[in-house]
Amino acid sequence: QQPVQSPQAVILREGEDAVINCSSSKALYSVHWYRQKHGEAPVFLMILLKGGEQKGHEKISASFNEKKQQSSLYLTASQLSYSGTYFCGTAGRPFTGANSKLTFGKGITLSVRP
Amino acid sequence: KAGVTQTPRYLIKTRGQQVTLSCSPISGHRSVSWYQQTPGQGLQFLFEYFSETQRNKGNFPGRFSGRQFSNSRSEMNVSTLELGDSALYLCASSLRTSWNEQFFGPGTRLTVL
């Protein structure tokens, strides 16, 4: 089932913070975050696993809340380069080979203005 | 290290035709996944290949098929094209599984008239 990402769009000014969410109606095992800049291919940000620690990538960090079946991506002191569409991909159980596909959300467009 | 390459970059076809897209993964990567991207729908998973075998498949009709060669290069085929097949088709490679970090190619923009 496709995860739900919220909010649908984010507009902020350089230096502001933002939080975007990825929610699943089923139990989550892993959440995979990617960012796609306009006209470019998606680029990997990070993977979070159930029971794992919060992760960070420069000023972008993420958390995994098992009870809420949700992951949140935190963008701190945003830069113009953070603009793009953020996708989360989710899996409900450990990887076993077959029948272990990721399901991606529709993405959230984030625009950072000067 | 060369990135993922996809050919062709742009294609225009008419309804009923078929099309073949090609993807060359990063050297050493054995997993290749294909995604369809349309406005508002995000990344829709098509299938994943590993060691020349389809390991996972998304919810697409049988008109969508693929294969992987011994050098890990992959092709995707769409037969009997429909207008709704117009999309950006992305290929991604990873070391062993799509659950590892995936490296995406620039995509093939398919337009069906």
Tab-separated table of C-alpha atoms in Angstrom:
chain	number	residue	atom	x	y	z
A	1	GLN	CA	0.000	0.000	0.000
A	2	GLN	CA	1.333	3.424	-0.984
A	3	PRO	CA	2.575	5.511	1.972
A	4	VAL	CA	1.009	8.921	2.472
A	5	GLN	CA	3.308	11.911	2.497
A	6	SER	CA	2.396	15.213	4.110
A	7	PRO	CA	2.103	18.096	3.730
A	8	GLN	CA	1.541	18.115	-0.020
A	9	ALA	CA	3.837	21.058	-0.599
A	10	VAL	CA	6.182	23.218	1.443
A	11	ILE	CA	7.370	26.729	0.709
A	12	LEU	CA	9.919	28.300	2.994
A	13	ARG	CA	12.638	30.893	3.054
A	14	GLU	CA	16.338	30.194	3.265
A	15	GLY	CA	17.324	29.423	6.818
A	16	GLU	CA	13.905	28.189	7.935
A	17	ASP	CA	13.213	24.669	9.164
A	18	ALA	CA	10.743	22.161	7.755
A	19	VAL	CA	9.341	18.757	8.641
A	20	ILE	CA	7.846	16.361	6.137
A	21	ASN	CA	6.167	13.115	7.018
A	22	CYS	CA	5.701	9.656	5.573
A	23	SER	CA	2.905	7.541	7.037
A	24	SER	CA	1.862	3.979	6.440
A	25	SER	CA	-1.398	2.199	7.250
A	26	LYS	CA	0.615	-0.952	7.942
A	27	ALA	CA	3.536	-1.731	10.195
A	28	LEU	CA	6.805	-0.343	8.915
A	29	TYR	CA	10.120	-2.124	8.775
A	30	SER	CA	12.167	0.306	6.713
A	31	VAL	CA	11.808	3.780	5.246
A	32	HIS	CA	13.941	5.015	2.351
A	33	TRP	CA	14.211	8.719	1.564
A	34	TYR	CA	15.123	10.200	-1.814
A	35	ARG	CA	15.213	13.727	-3.193
A	36	GLN	CA	14.619	14.660	-6.816
A	37	LYS	CA	15.557	18.093	-8.069
A	38	HIS	CA	13.649	19.485	-10.991
A	39	GLY	CA	14.677	17.770	-14.210
A	40	GLU	CA	17.095	15.435	-12.457
A	41	ALA	CA	17.101	11.850	-11.261
A	42	PRO	CA	16.195	10.997	-7.658
A	43	VAL	CA	19.132	10.911	-5.268
A	44	PHE	CA	19.385	8.762	-2.146
A	45	LEU	CA	19.272	10.516	1.229
A	46	MET	CA	19.037	7.816	3.880
A	47	ILE	CA	17.480	4.561	5.034
A	48	LEU	CA	15.914	4.030	8.439
A	49	LEU	CA	15.231	0.602	9.868
A	50	LYS	CA	12.849	-0.459	12.581
A	51	GLY	CA	14.647	-0.237	15.884
A	52	GLY	CA	17.423	1.825	14.347
A	53	GLU	CA	18.682	5.208	15.407
A	54	GLN	CA	17.736	8.556	14.018
A	55	LYS	CA	19.926	9.348	11.048
A	56	GLY	CA	21.337	12.510	9.597
A	57	HIS	CA	22.753	13.776	6.332
A	58	GLU	CA	24.344	17.215	6.741
A	59	LYS	CA	21.471	19.349	8.058
A	60	ILE	CA	18.838	16.815	7.087
A	61	SER	CA	17.862	14.209	9.651
A	62	ALA	CA	15.081	11.668	9.966
A	63	SER	CA	13.280	9.709	12.621
A	64	PHE	CA	11.289	6.487	12.640
A	65	ASN	CA	8.260	6.145	14.909
A	66	GLU	CA	7.147	2.520	15.030
A	67	LYS	CA	4.005	3.177	17.048
A	68	LYS	CA	2.777	5.848	14.676
A	69	GLN	CA	3.967	3.894	11.624
A	70	GLN	CA	5.571	7.066	10.440
A	71	SER	CA	8.886	8.585	9.502
A	72	SER	CA	9.660	12.289	9.568
A	73	LEU	CA	12.353	14.141	7.653
A	74	TYR	CA	13.734	17.257	9.331
A	75	LEU	CA	15.386	19.968	7.251
A	76	THR	CA	17.249	22.441	9.414
A	77	ALA	CA	18.347	25.908	8.321
A	78	SER	CA	17.226	25.155	4.784
A	79	GLN	CA	19.363	26.096	1.815
A	80	LEU	CA	18.333	26.847	-1.755
A	81	SER	CA	19.835	23.497	-2.733
A	82	TYR	CA	17.211	21.693	-0.644
A	83	SER	CA	14.500	22.513	-3.156
A	84	GLY	CA	13.038	19.482	-4.859
A	85	THR	CA	10.577	16.666	-4.443
A	86	TYR	CA	11.087	14.330	-1.505
A	87	PHE	CA	9.969	10.721	-1.823
A	88	CYS	CA	9.738	8.069	0.830
A	89	GLY	CA	9.734	4.369	0.039
A	90	THR	CA	8.525	1.883	2.621
A	91	ALA	CA	8.647	-1.835	3.356
A	92	GLY	CA	6.672	-3.692	5.968
A	93	ARG	CA	9.009	-6.582	6.681
A	94	PRO	CA	12.660	-7.544	6.351
A	95	PHE	CA	14.085	-8.170	2.937
A	96	THR	CA	13.707	-11.769	1.811
A	97	GLY	CA	14.370	-11.507	-1.897
A	98	ALA	CA	11.166	-12.226	-3.736
A	99	ASN	CA	8.088	-10.239	-2.672
A	100	SER	CA	10.276	-7.611	-1.057
A	101	LYS	CA	9.475	-4.506	-3.044
A	102	LEU	CA	9.542	-0.928	-1.864
A	103	THR	CA	6.432	1.179	-2.251
A	104	PHE	CA	6.998	4.886	-2.806
A	105	GLY	CA	4.749	7.774	-1.871
A	106	LYS	CA	3.661	10.491	-4.297
A	107	GLY	CA	6.296	12.884	-3.060
A	108	ILE	CA	6.315	16.310	-1.456
A	109	THR	CA	7.495	19.385	-3.317
A	110	LEU	CA	9.658	21.628	-1.208
A	111	SER	CA	10.636	25.093	-2.442
A	112	VAL	CA	13.224	27.210	-0.674
A	113	ARG	CA	13.107	30.901	-1.548
A	114	PRO	CA	15.947	33.413	-1.031
B	1	LYS	CA	32.875	5.720	-11.874
B	2	ALA	CA	30.262	6.023	-14.593
B	3	GLY	CA	26.680	6.447	-13.490
B	4	VAL	CA	23.558	4.688	-14.661
B	5	THR	CA	22.836	5.339	-18.309
B	6	GLN	CA	19.531	5.002	-20.104
B	7	THR	CA	18.790	5.038	-23.802
B	8	PRO	CA	17.080	6.566	-25.552
B	9	ARG	CA	16.430	9.723	-23.554
B	10	TYR	CA	13.292	10.630	-25.489
B	11	LEU	CA	10.809	8.587	-27.466
B	12	ILE	CA	7.628	9.410	-29.310
B	13	LYS	CA	5.376	6.527	-30.276
B	14	THR	CA	1.798	6.046	-31.358
B	15	ARG	CA	-0.861	3.917	-29.740
B	16	GLY	CA	-0.554	0.237	-30.453
B	17	GLN	CA	3.184	0.304	-31.068
B	18	GLN	CA	5.731	-1.302	-28.822
B	19	VAL	CA	8.883	0.141	-27.322
B	20	THR	CA	12.112	-1.107	-25.765
B	21	LEU	CA	14.084	0.926	-23.251
B	22	SER	CA	17.625	0.165	-22.195
B	23	CYS	CA	19.508	0.618	-18.941
B	24	SER	CA	23.202	0.139	-18.151
B	25	PRO	CA	23.839	-0.035	-14.398
B	26	ILE	CA	26.892	1.087	-12.495
B	27	SER	CA	29.705	-1.404	-12.860
B	28	GLY	CA	29.457	-4.062	-10.155
B	29	HIS	CA	25.805	-3.439	-9.412
B	30	ARG	CA	23.699	-6.542	-9.846
B	31	SER	CA	20.239	-5.255	-9.017
B	32	VAL	CA	18.315	-3.183	-11.546
B	33	SER	CA	14.868	-1.750	-10.854
B	34	TRP	CA	12.480	0.076	-13.145
B	35	TYR	CA	10.019	2.796	-12.161
B	36	GLN	CA	7.317	4.732	-13.937
B	37	GLN	CA	6.995	8.370	-12.940
B	38	THR	CA	3.975	10.481	-13.848
B	39	PRO	CA	2.914	13.858	-12.426
B	40	GLY	CA	1.174	13.417	-9.107
B	41	GLN	CA	1.785	9.664	-8.869
B	42	GLY	CA	5.312	9.543	-7.586
B	43	LEU	CA	7.515	6.563	-8.325
B	44	GLN	CA	5.545	3.513	-9.365
B	45	PHE	CA	7.616	0.331	-9.097
B	46	LEU	CA	7.579	-1.833	-12.211
B	47	PHE	CA	10.036	-4.652	-11.521
B	48	GLU	CA	13.430	-5.556	-10.153
B	49	TYR	CA	15.993	-7.854	-11.721
B	50	PHE	CA	18.896	-9.573	-10.044
B	51	SER	CA	21.278	-12.014	-11.706
B	52	GLU	CA	19.116	-12.170	-14.830
B	53	THR	CA	16.011	-13.114	-12.823
B	54	GLN	CA	12.966	-11.009	-12.078
B	55	ARG	CA	12.912	-10.865	-8.314
B	56	ASN	CA	10.011	-8.504	-7.687
B	57	LYS	CA	7.161	-7.143	-9.740
B	58	GLY	CA	4.830	-4.199	-9.313
B	59	ASN	CA	1.157	-3.929	-10.199
B	60	PHE	CA	1.415	-3.299	-13.898
B	61	PRO	CA	-0.283	-5.222	-16.734
B	62	GLY	CA	1.528	-7.911	-18.636
B	63	ARG	CA	2.212	-5.465	-21.475
B	64	PHE	CA	5.140	-4.332	-19.362
B	65	SER	CA	8.009	-6.766	-19.344
B	66	GLY	CA	11.730	-6.726	-18.859
B	67	ARG	CA	14.862	-8.738	-18.802
B	68	GLN	CA	18.407	-8.578	-17.545
B	69	PHE	CA	21.506	-9.784	-19.290
B	70	SER	CA	24.580	-11.490	-17.862
B	71	ASN	CA	26.425	-8.152	-17.726
B	72	SER	CA	23.557	-6.742	-15.599
B	73	ARG	CA	22.331	-4.481	-18.371
B	74	SER	CA	18.562	-4.444	-18.492
B	75	GLU	CA	15.826	-3.753	-20.989
B	76	MET	CA	12.203	-2.925	-20.491
B	77	ASN	CA	9.541	-3.524	-23.108
B	78	VAL	CA	6.056	-2.117	-23.371
B	79	SER	CA	3.777	-3.636	-25.979
B	80	THR	CA	0.535	-2.285	-27.411
B	81	LEU	CA	1.180	1.209	-26.134
B	82	GLU	CA	-1.653	3.225	-24.632
B	83	LEU	CA	-1.910	6.976	-24.121
B	84	GLY	CA	-1.630	6.417	-20.361
B	85	ASP	CA	1.818	4.906	-20.793
B	86	SER	CA	3.241	8.363	-21.427
B	87	ALA	CA	5.661	8.890	-18.561
B	88	LEU	CA	9.244	9.160	-17.456
B	89	TYR	CA	10.718	5.692	-17.038
B	90	LEU	CA	13.529	5.537	-14.545
B	91	CYS	CA	16.032	2.798	-14.073
B	92	ALA	CA	17.942	2.405	-10.807
B	93	SER	CA	20.848	0.158	-9.947
B	94	SER	CA	22.155	-1.010	-6.600
B	95	LEU	CA	24.748	-3.446	-5.353
B	96	ARG	CA	22.458	-6.297	-4.361
B	97	THR	CA	18.921	-5.124	-3.727
B	98	SER	CA	16.688	-2.108	-4.248
B	99	TRP	CA	16.750	-1.821	-0.462
B	100	ASN	CA	20.358	-0.719	-0.668
B	101	GLU	CA	21.092	2.790	-1.863
B	102	GLN	CA	19.727	3.043	-5.397
B	103	PHE	CA	21.415	5.100	-8.086
B	104	PHE	CA	18.982	6.389	-10.659
B	105	GLY	CA	19.575	7.043	-14.311
B	106	PRO	CA	18.337	10.190	-16.085
B	107	GLY	CA	15.272	8.384	-17.399
B	108	THR	CA	13.588	7.887	-20.745
B	109	ARG	CA	10.755	10.266	-21.523
B	110	LEU	CA	8.106	8.307	-23.458
B	111	THR	CA	5.289	10.127	-25.197
B	112	VAL	CA	2.461	8.107	-26.714
B	113	LEU	CA	0.326	9.896	-29.290
